[in-house]
Each structure stands twice: as structure tokens, then as C-alpha cells.
Amino acid sequence: MQKIYLDNAATTPIRQEVIDEMVTVMQSEFGNPSSTHSIGRSAKAVIETSRKAIAKCLHCNAQEIVFTSSATEATNWILRSAVRDFGAKRIITSKVEHHATLYTILALQSEFGVEVDYLNVDCDGVLDYQKLSALLAENTKTIVSLMHVNNETGVVNDINRIGAICHQNNALFHCDTVQSIGKTELDLQDLPIDFLVASAHKFHGPKGAGFAFVRKNLVLQPMIFGGEQEKGWRAGTESVHQIAGMSKALELSYEHLSEERNYISDLKDYCFKQLQKSFPAIEANGKDTFYNILNVLLPFSPEKTAMILFNLDIKGIAVSRGSACQSGSIKPSHVLAEMLSEENLSKPSLRISFSHYNTKEEIDYFVENLKSI
Ligand code: PLP
């Protein structure tokens, strides 16, 4: 059966060149990067070359990139260290962040009694920037944690504006850029961001590899203790092939960015137009959304909600209801819950997310099958 993958915000297929690179590294660079002999030093060189390549893509220093197993790990580390070691007394975030952020903050709130303020979003998913300014005027030592692109709706936060507000008020800014890294230019020379987190599997790299950007002169304390890897910030023998694969994937993403962005933007427009033709009452959730994510409210009865993903799945079509972590759960999406009325929340919403591997024929097949439900 034909398999159609329209769930690229959950994870992306690995590029063949990335697989080739990882296989080469696994075959030829088995040394422990901490060993001082030439076999170890050679593996270490792979890591440092990868770090430089990633830094070049983001216009930062290689020393500012710290490898982790995932964005979730990087976010846990940064927020915990900000509270425990920088003495942040307050975290400002929003209810539409990924659970990697939200649940970390809840844990810090109960462990350290840190104050937490949530910014609202409106029915289009747009953040309340004025409240951010008002809260920061209060002069409490604060870290702000807000994402760039929302993984469920594709709504884009203005991270330049957020960073400027934070820095005018001496607050730190942690940004979850998991959905935007490799998909849009991020120039860390200019962007007023102190910490960002990324995950290789969202940009056609391997799972189990991520990184944090930690701006120079911000000294965090480790979350994991042990050896001297990653300047002692993140102990544990490095996964050399994963790191090499991640850097290759990021380099390729930026190399092909403009052509792939055009292609994917076109596909998204095409998909929405085809859906509108078949379901004139369909609505998009979120305004001015990122070019690879389309979240739609279907004019179907609430009873059909549970069936839709199942019916598409048996036809070989992978899309998502809310975020991947929630598929299979009967709870409504915590992101849409902040944006939609009770009535609309009970209706089915679908997240369709694209990559350059998708085609218009796949979209036609998807729309045809949706019509038959
Ligand atoms: N933040 C966002 C916006 C995400 O979409 C995801 C993955 O779904 C994560 C964080 C977590 O990333 P990872 O899979 O590397 O833990």
C-alpha cells in the first residue's frame, strides 16, 4: 500500500546523504572521543568539525553549541540551571508551549517555588506581547521561555520583539526553535536570544540528537554529572555518528533552504485550496502560519473526530491531531484549547505538515480519502 507521510512536524525522514555520513562515521570513527590516542582524537575531530558546521549555519561561535540527546533534554537543562544557578525567581512562558517546556516548568515550580506567569494567545494564536512588557517591568529576576514556531498550529512568534523586550528588562530569553531550525534563517549575531534548543529529527537528521545554543559568558551548571564531555556540562560519551548526522542534516537544510521553502509553501497553499474546494466551511487554525504546517478545523460532526485519523491511517495516510505526543489521547490539544471556542474544540482538527518529499498527487489522495469519511 502507498504510504503518505504528512506528519513532518512530528518527525522527518532522514536524508540519504545523512544516513551515508552516519554509516561512514560508524565504520571509521569508532574511537572514544575522550581517548588521547589518534583513534580517539580522530573521533573527537568529527565532533568538533560538526560543532563548527552547526555554528556556521547559525552565525554563532562553535563554543556556544552544546550537544544533547534531544531538545527536551536541552530545555530541561537550561531552565533548571536558570532557576537553580542563575537564581531566576520567575519564569514567563505561554500555555501553548511544547510539553518539554511546560512540564519542566511545573517541576521547577514545585521543587523551587519559582513564580510562573503565562502569556495568553488570542483566537489566532497570537501572543500577548504587551503583557510580556508589563510583567517584565516588575523587575523580578526572570527567564522567559517562548517558542519560535508552534508545533501544532505553525503560528510564528516574533522572536526579535520578544528578545528585545527581554533584554530591555534584563531578563534571559530561552527559545524553543525546534520547528524552525533548518527551515528558516536564524542569525544569532543579530537575534536577541540567550538560549535556544534544537532537535535533529525535525530537520531530516537522526533521532536522539539535539543541541543547545548557550550565549557566550552565560555559564550553566551540569544536569548530568560525570566526565568532561561538552566542557563538563553534559557528561557521557558522545554519540559521534548522531552528531555528525545532525550537522550534515543542518548543513543540507540550509543549502537547499530557498528551493525547498518555495516548494513546500506551494504544496501547503495547494493543500488548503483543495480542502476548501471539498469542504467550503473548513477553517485554518492560526494566522500567518509557518510554511510547512497547516492546522485545519474540519466541518465534521464531533462524533467523527475519533474515526478520522484511524480511517486515514488504514489508507496509509499519516497526519496528526494536535501534536504527536498527544495522538491516541482523548484529551483535546492544549494548544487549540487556548485558541478555540468550546464548540469548535469538540470538532475535529487536523495537523497536516509537509516536507520537500511530499507531492501534489499525495495531497490529492489525502483529500479524496478525507472526502470519503
Ligand atoms: N519543542 C517542540 C516545539 C517540538 O515540536 C518538539 C518535538 O515534538 C520538542 C520540543 C521536543 O523535541 P525532542 O524530540 O528533541 O525531545
Short mmCIF file of C-alpha atoms and ligand atoms in Angstrom, two decimals:
data_model
loop_
_atom_site.label_atom_id
_atom_site.label_comp_id
_atom_site.label_asym_id
_atom_site.label_seq_id
_atom_site.Cartn_x
_atom_site.Cartn_y
_atom_site.Cartn_z
CA MET A 1 0.00 0.00 0.00
CA GLN A 2 1.06 3.54 -0.79
CA LYS A 3 2.26 5.35 2.36
CA ILE A 4 1.75 9.09 2.54
CA TYR A 5 3.59 10.93 5.25
CA LEU A 6 2.07 14.31 6.09
CA ASP A 7 3.27 14.49 9.68
CA ASN A 8 6.62 16.24 9.29
CA ALA A 9 6.14 18.40 12.40
CA ALA A 10 6.27 15.16 14.43
CA THR A 11 9.43 13.93 12.76
CA THR A 12 11.02 13.91 9.31
CA PRO A 13 12.51 11.19 7.13
CA ILE A 14 16.32 11.15 7.24
CA ARG A 15 18.05 12.37 4.08
CA GLN A 16 20.05 9.67 2.30
CA GLU A 17 23.24 11.77 2.47
CA VAL A 18 22.80 11.94 6.25
CA ILE A 19 22.45 8.17 6.50
CA ASP A 20 25.56 7.74 4.33
CA GLU A 21 27.50 10.14 6.54
CA MET A 22 26.46 8.34 9.72
CA VAL A 23 27.35 4.94 8.28
CA THR A 24 30.79 6.22 7.28
CA VAL A 25 31.36 7.64 10.75
CA MET A 26 30.18 4.43 12.42
CA GLN A 27 32.51 2.39 10.24
CA SER A 28 35.59 4.54 10.52
CA GLU A 29 35.27 6.55 13.73
CA PHE A 30 34.59 4.06 16.48
CA GLY A 31 37.10 5.62 18.88
CA ASN A 32 36.10 7.14 22.20
CA PRO A 33 36.42 10.91 21.66
CA SER A 34 37.91 11.25 25.17
CA SER A 35 40.80 8.86 24.40
CA THR A 36 44.08 10.61 23.83
CA HIS A 37 45.38 8.24 21.14
CA SER A 38 44.93 9.02 17.46
CA ILE A 39 41.79 6.86 17.07
CA GLY A 40 40.11 8.79 19.89
CA ARG A 41 41.39 12.13 18.63
CA SER A 42 40.01 11.38 15.20
CA ALA A 43 36.50 10.78 16.65
CA LYS A 44 36.86 13.98 18.67
CA ALA A 45 37.73 15.83 15.47
CA VAL A 46 34.43 14.65 13.93
CA ILE A 47 32.56 16.17 16.86
CA GLU A 48 34.41 19.46 16.68
CA THR A 49 34.00 19.72 12.90
CA SER A 50 30.27 19.12 13.37
CA ARG A 51 30.08 21.78 16.06
CA LYS A 52 31.77 24.30 13.75
CA ALA A 53 29.45 23.41 10.86
CA ILE A 54 26.35 23.92 13.02
CA ALA A 55 27.71 27.21 14.38
CA LYS A 56 28.37 28.41 10.84
CA CYS A 57 24.74 27.71 9.85
CA LEU A 58 23.52 29.81 12.79
CA HIS A 59 26.20 32.52 12.77
CA CYS A 60 27.46 31.85 16.27
CA ASN A 61 30.67 30.54 17.86
CA ALA A 62 31.30 26.81 17.95
CA GLN A 63 31.87 27.09 21.74
CA GLU A 64 28.25 28.21 22.09
CA ILE A 65 26.87 24.88 20.78
CA VAL A 66 26.37 22.06 23.32
CA PHE A 67 25.31 18.62 22.14
CA THR A 68 22.46 16.81 23.91
CA SER A 69 20.26 13.79 23.22
CA SER A 70 17.20 15.89 22.37
CA ALA A 71 15.63 19.31 22.57
CA THR A 72 13.69 18.09 25.58
CA GLU A 73 16.94 17.42 27.42
CA ALA A 74 18.35 20.81 26.39
CA THR A 75 15.26 22.65 27.63
CA ASN A 76 15.27 20.78 30.95
CA TRP A 77 18.93 21.63 31.45
CA ILE A 78 18.65 25.31 30.59
CA LEU A 79 15.52 26.08 32.58
CA ARG A 80 16.70 24.12 35.61
CA SER A 81 20.07 25.80 35.58
CA ALA A 82 18.49 29.23 35.16
CA VAL A 83 16.44 28.71 38.32
CA ARG A 84 18.99 26.79 40.38
CA ASP A 85 22.21 28.54 39.34
CA PHE A 86 21.27 31.97 37.93
CA GLY A 87 18.71 32.45 40.67
CA ALA A 88 15.78 33.20 38.37
CA LYS A 89 12.79 33.79 40.63
CA ARG A 90 10.23 33.81 37.88
CA ILE A 91 9.58 32.09 34.53
CA ILE A 92 7.35 33.70 31.92
CA THR A 93 6.01 31.36 29.28
CA SER A 94 2.76 30.60 27.43
CA LYS A 95 0.23 27.77 27.69
CA VAL A 96 0.85 26.81 24.05
CA GLU A 97 4.47 25.74 24.51
CA HIS A 98 5.52 22.14 23.93
CA HIS A 99 5.21 19.83 26.93
CA ALA A 100 9.01 19.67 27.09
CA THR A 101 8.82 23.26 28.33
CA LEU A 102 5.51 23.21 30.20
CA TYR A 103 6.19 20.12 32.30
CA THR A 104 9.76 21.20 33.06
CA ILE A 105 8.40 24.48 34.37
CA LEU A 106 5.78 22.73 36.51
CA ALA A 107 8.52 20.57 38.04
CA LEU A 108 10.65 23.66 38.78
CA GLN A 109 7.66 25.41 40.28
CA SER A 110 7.04 22.58 42.72
CA GLU A 111 10.73 21.98 43.52
CA PHE A 112 11.98 25.56 43.83
CA GLY A 113 8.79 27.56 44.33
CA VAL A 114 9.64 29.65 41.28
CA GLU A 115 6.87 32.02 40.22
CA VAL A 116 5.32 31.22 36.82
CA ASP A 117 3.39 33.66 34.63
CA TYR A 118 1.64 32.56 31.47
CA LEU A 119 1.03 34.82 28.49
CA ASN A 120 -2.24 34.31 26.67
CA VAL A 121 -2.69 33.84 22.96
CA ASP A 122 -5.74 35.09 21.07
CA CYS A 123 -8.04 33.04 18.83
CA ASP A 124 -5.45 33.28 16.03
CA GLY A 125 -2.69 32.01 18.31
CA VAL A 126 -1.03 35.43 18.52
CA LEU A 127 0.87 36.08 21.74
CA ASP A 128 0.08 38.91 24.16
CA TYR A 129 3.35 40.88 23.76
CA GLN A 130 2.01 43.78 25.82
CA LYS A 131 1.55 41.58 28.84
CA LEU A 132 5.16 40.44 28.45
CA SER A 133 6.33 44.06 28.64
CA ALA A 134 4.05 44.77 31.59
CA LEU A 135 5.22 41.72 33.54
CA LEU A 136 8.88 42.42 32.91
CA ALA A 137 8.50 45.99 34.16
CA GLU A 138 8.08 44.43 37.62
CA ASN A 139 11.83 43.88 37.95
CA THR A 140 11.95 40.29 39.26
CA LYS A 141 14.87 38.13 38.10
CA THR A 142 13.25 36.32 35.19
CA ILE A 143 13.82 33.83 32.39
CA VAL A 144 11.34 34.00 29.52
CA SER A 145 10.70 30.74 27.67
CA LEU A 146 8.77 31.16 24.43
CA MET A 147 8.89 29.11 21.26
CA HIS A 148 9.54 30.34 17.73
CA VAL A 149 7.11 28.25 15.66
CA ASN A 150 4.27 26.41 17.34
CA ASN A 151 4.45 22.69 16.57
CA GLU A 152 0.68 22.23 16.40
CA THR A 153 -0.54 25.31 14.58
CA GLY A 154 2.58 26.70 12.92
CA VAL A 155 1.89 30.16 14.45
CA VAL A 156 5.14 32.13 14.43
CA ASN A 157 6.18 34.23 17.42
CA ASP A 158 8.13 37.42 16.76
CA ILE A 159 11.33 36.36 18.49
CA ASN A 160 13.11 39.61 17.66
CA ARG A 161 10.41 41.50 19.51
CA ILE A 162 10.37 39.07 22.45
CA GLY A 163 14.17 39.17 22.75
CA ALA A 164 14.23 42.96 22.62
CA ILE A 165 11.61 43.21 25.38
CA CYS A 166 13.54 40.70 27.50
CA HIS A 167 16.86 42.45 27.11
CA GLN A 168 15.42 45.93 27.77
CA ASN A 169 14.29 44.48 31.09
CA ASN A 170 17.37 42.37 31.93
CA ALA A 171 15.52 39.09 31.52
CA LEU A 172 17.03 35.99 29.90
CA PHE A 173 15.36 34.58 26.79
CA HIS A 174 15.18 30.81 26.15
CA CYS A 175 13.67 29.96 22.78
CA ASP A 176 12.41 26.57 21.59
CA THR A 177 13.35 26.73 17.92
CA VAL A 178 12.71 23.03 17.28
CA GLN A 179 10.22 23.67 14.47
CA SER A 180 12.10 26.48 12.75
CA ILE A 181 15.75 25.49 12.80
CA GLY A 182 16.86 24.33 9.36
CA LYS A 183 13.63 25.74 7.92
CA THR A 184 14.32 29.44 8.22
CA GLU A 185 17.42 31.59 8.60
CA LEU A 186 18.42 32.21 12.21
CA ASP A 187 21.28 34.67 12.63
CA LEU A 188 22.46 34.52 16.22
CA GLN A 189 24.71 37.53 15.71
CA ASP A 190 21.54 39.60 15.47
CA LEU A 191 18.85 37.67 17.30
CA PRO A 192 18.50 38.71 20.94
CA ILE A 193 18.30 35.12 22.18
CA ASP A 194 20.31 33.77 25.14
CA PHE A 195 19.50 30.08 24.77
CA LEU A 196 17.95 28.05 22.01
CA VAL A 197 17.23 24.36 21.62
CA ALA A 198 17.05 22.19 18.51
CA SER A 199 16.37 18.60 17.56
CA ALA A 200 17.97 16.79 14.59
CA HIS A 201 14.99 14.59 13.74
CA LYS A 202 12.90 17.64 12.83
CA PHE A 203 15.30 18.63 10.04
CA HIS A 204 15.83 15.27 8.33
CA GLY A 205 18.51 14.15 10.78
CA PRO A 206 18.64 11.27 13.26
CA LYS A 207 16.55 10.86 16.40
CA GLY A 208 18.33 11.03 19.74
CA ALA A 209 20.45 14.03 18.78
CA GLY A 210 19.87 17.66 19.67
CA PHE A 211 21.76 20.70 20.78
CA ALA A 212 21.56 23.84 22.85
CA PHE A 213 22.94 27.24 21.94
CA VAL A 214 24.19 28.96 25.09
CA ARG A 215 25.33 32.51 24.51
CA LYS A 216 28.94 33.22 25.41
CA ASN A 217 29.56 34.26 29.03
CA LEU A 218 26.39 32.56 30.29
CA VAL A 219 27.75 29.77 32.44
CA LEU A 220 25.32 26.98 33.22
CA GLN A 221 25.85 24.11 35.65
CA PRO A 222 25.52 20.50 34.53
CA MET A 223 22.35 18.46 34.76
CA ILE A 224 24.20 15.19 34.22
CA PHE A 225 27.43 14.62 36.15
CA GLY A 226 30.37 12.50 35.10
CA GLY A 227 33.18 13.01 32.62
CA GLU A 228 34.48 16.16 31.00
CA GLN A 229 32.48 15.84 27.77
CA GLU A 230 30.88 19.05 26.49
CA LYS A 231 33.05 21.12 28.89
CA GLY A 232 31.65 19.03 31.75
CA TRP A 233 28.19 20.47 31.08
CA ARG A 234 26.84 17.29 29.63
CA ALA A 235 28.77 14.24 30.75
CA GLY A 236 28.54 10.93 28.91
CA THR A 237 30.38 9.54 25.90
CA GLU A 238 29.27 11.46 22.84
CA SER A 239 27.27 9.76 20.10
CA VAL A 240 29.71 10.62 17.34
CA HIS A 241 27.67 9.33 14.39
CA GLN A 242 24.48 11.06 15.60
CA ILE A 243 26.31 14.36 15.99
CA ALA A 244 27.89 14.01 12.54
CA GLY A 245 24.47 13.15 11.08
CA MET A 246 22.84 16.11 12.78
CA SER A 247 25.41 18.56 11.44
CA LYS A 248 25.19 17.09 7.93
CA ALA A 249 21.39 17.37 8.08
CA LEU A 250 21.53 21.01 9.16
CA GLU A 251 24.06 21.92 6.50
CA LEU A 252 21.92 20.29 3.80
CA SER A 253 18.79 22.01 5.09
CA TYR A 254 20.43 25.40 4.77
CA GLU A 255 22.00 24.54 1.42
CA HIS A 256 18.56 23.72 -0.03
CA LEU A 257 16.55 26.16 2.05
CA SER A 258 15.22 28.57 -0.57
CA GLU A 259 14.18 25.95 -3.13
CA GLU A 260 12.63 23.64 -0.51
CA ARG A 261 10.84 26.52 1.22
CA ASN A 262 9.29 27.62 -2.09
CA TYR A 263 8.29 24.09 -2.95
CA ILE A 264 6.75 23.37 0.47
CA SER A 265 4.94 26.75 0.61
CA ASP A 266 3.36 25.92 -2.72
CA LEU A 267 2.27 22.50 -1.52
CA LYS A 268 0.68 23.96 1.59
CA ASP A 269 -1.28 26.53 -0.48
CA TYR A 270 -2.35 23.80 -2.86
CA CYS A 271 -3.48 21.56 0.00
CA PHE A 272 -5.56 24.29 1.64
CA LYS A 273 -7.19 25.22 -1.70
CA GLN A 274 -8.07 21.59 -2.42
CA LEU A 275 -9.50 21.22 1.07
CA GLN A 276 -11.56 24.39 0.62
CA LYS A 277 -12.96 23.07 -2.67
CA SER A 278 -14.07 19.86 -0.99
CA PHE A 279 -15.13 21.36 2.35
CA PRO A 280 -16.16 25.00 1.83
CA ALA A 281 -16.72 25.53 5.57
CA ILE A 282 -13.19 24.45 6.52
CA GLU A 283 -11.16 26.92 8.60
CA ALA A 284 -7.47 27.27 9.30
CA ASN A 285 -6.44 27.29 12.96
CA GLY A 286 -3.89 30.06 13.49
CA LYS A 287 -2.98 33.10 11.45
CA ASP A 288 0.10 33.77 9.29
CA THR A 289 1.37 30.28 9.99
CA PHE A 290 4.75 28.79 9.10
CA TYR A 291 5.06 27.40 5.59
CA ASN A 292 5.17 23.69 6.44
CA ILE A 293 2.31 23.39 8.96
CA LEU A 294 -1.40 23.56 8.20
CA ASN A 295 -3.85 23.04 11.05
CA VAL A 296 -7.48 22.92 9.98
CA LEU A 297 -10.83 22.75 11.69
CA LEU A 298 -12.97 20.30 9.75
CA PRO A 299 -16.69 20.92 9.39
CA PHE A 300 -17.40 17.39 10.57
CA SER A 301 -19.55 16.32 13.49
CA PRO A 302 -17.72 15.73 16.79
CA GLU A 303 -18.63 12.03 16.58
CA LYS A 304 -16.37 11.69 13.57
CA THR A 305 -13.35 13.03 15.45
CA ALA A 306 -12.08 9.70 16.69
CA MET A 307 -12.58 7.99 13.32
CA ILE A 308 -10.72 10.38 11.10
CA LEU A 309 -7.12 9.54 11.95
CA PHE A 310 -7.95 5.85 12.08
CA ASN A 311 -9.63 5.92 8.66
CA LEU A 312 -6.79 7.87 7.10
CA ASP A 313 -4.28 5.54 8.71
CA ILE A 314 -5.83 2.45 7.17
CA LYS A 315 -5.48 4.18 3.80
CA GLY A 316 -1.76 4.67 4.52
CA ILE A 317 -2.03 8.38 5.28
CA ALA A 318 -0.18 9.78 8.31
CA VAL A 319 -1.42 13.11 9.64
CA SER A 320 -1.83 14.25 13.20
CA ARG A 321 -4.43 15.56 15.54
CA GLY A 322 -2.61 18.12 17.64
CA SER A 323 0.96 17.15 18.47
CA ALA A 324 2.48 13.69 18.06
CA CYS A 325 2.77 13.23 21.79
CA GLN A 326 -1.00 13.56 22.04
CA SER A 327 -2.10 11.33 19.22
CA GLY A 328 -4.04 8.46 20.67
CA SER A 329 -5.05 10.56 23.64
CA ILE A 330 -8.66 11.60 24.00
CA LYS A 331 -7.76 14.93 25.60
CA PRO A 332 -8.15 17.94 23.32
CA SER A 333 -4.95 19.65 22.26
CA HIS A 334 -3.70 22.03 24.97
CA VAL A 335 -2.75 24.47 22.22
CA LEU A 336 -6.12 24.54 20.46
CA ALA A 337 -7.82 24.73 23.88
CA GLU A 338 -6.24 28.19 24.28
CA MET A 339 -7.49 29.37 20.87
CA LEU A 340 -10.85 27.79 20.03
CA SER A 341 -14.35 28.05 21.45
CA GLU A 342 -15.71 25.01 23.35
CA GLU A 343 -17.86 24.17 20.36
CA ASN A 344 -15.03 24.25 17.85
CA LEU A 345 -12.75 22.38 20.19
CA SER A 346 -15.13 19.44 20.13
CA LYS A 347 -14.93 19.31 16.34
CA PRO A 348 -12.08 17.53 14.60
CA SER A 349 -8.92 19.50 13.82
CA LEU A 350 -6.11 18.02 11.77
CA ARG A 351 -2.46 19.00 11.57
CA ILE A 352 -1.00 18.40 8.14
CA SER A 353 2.73 19.08 7.97
CA PHE A 354 4.82 18.92 4.84
CA SER A 355 8.36 18.32 3.66
CA HIS A 356 10.07 18.55 0.29
CA TYR A 357 9.46 14.80 -0.15
CA ASN A 358 5.68 15.35 -0.50
CA THR A 359 3.90 15.81 -3.83
CA LYS A 360 0.63 17.27 -5.10
CA GLU A 361 -0.51 13.75 -6.02
CA GLU A 362 -0.17 12.74 -2.38
CA ILE A 363 -2.27 15.71 -1.37
CA ASP A 364 -4.95 14.78 -3.91
CA TYR A 365 -5.03 11.27 -2.49
CA PHE A 366 -5.30 12.62 1.05
CA VAL A 367 -8.17 14.99 0.17
CA GLU A 368 -10.02 12.26 -1.75
CA ASN A 369 -9.81 9.97 1.25
CA LEU A 370 -10.90 12.67 3.65
CA LYS A 371 -13.97 13.24 1.48
CA SER A 372 -14.94 9.60 1.75
CA ILE A 373 -15.04 9.61 5.57
N1 PLP B 1 9.64 21.50 21.14
C1 PLP B 1 8.87 21.40 20.05
C2 PLP B 1 8.22 22.63 19.50
C3 PLP B 1 8.67 20.17 19.43
O1 PLP B 1 7.90 20.09 18.35
C4 PLP B 1 9.31 19.03 19.98
C5 PLP B 1 9.09 17.69 19.40
O2 PLP B 1 7.95 17.28 19.17
C6 PLP B 1 10.13 19.19 21.11
C7 PLP B 1 10.27 20.44 21.66
C8 PLP B 1 10.86 18.05 21.71
O3 PLP B 1 11.97 17.70 20.92
P1 PLP B 1 12.73 16.32 21.10
O4 PLP B 1 12.00 15.32 20.27
O5 PLP B 1 14.12 16.55 20.59
O6 PLP B 1 12.74 16.00 22.53
#
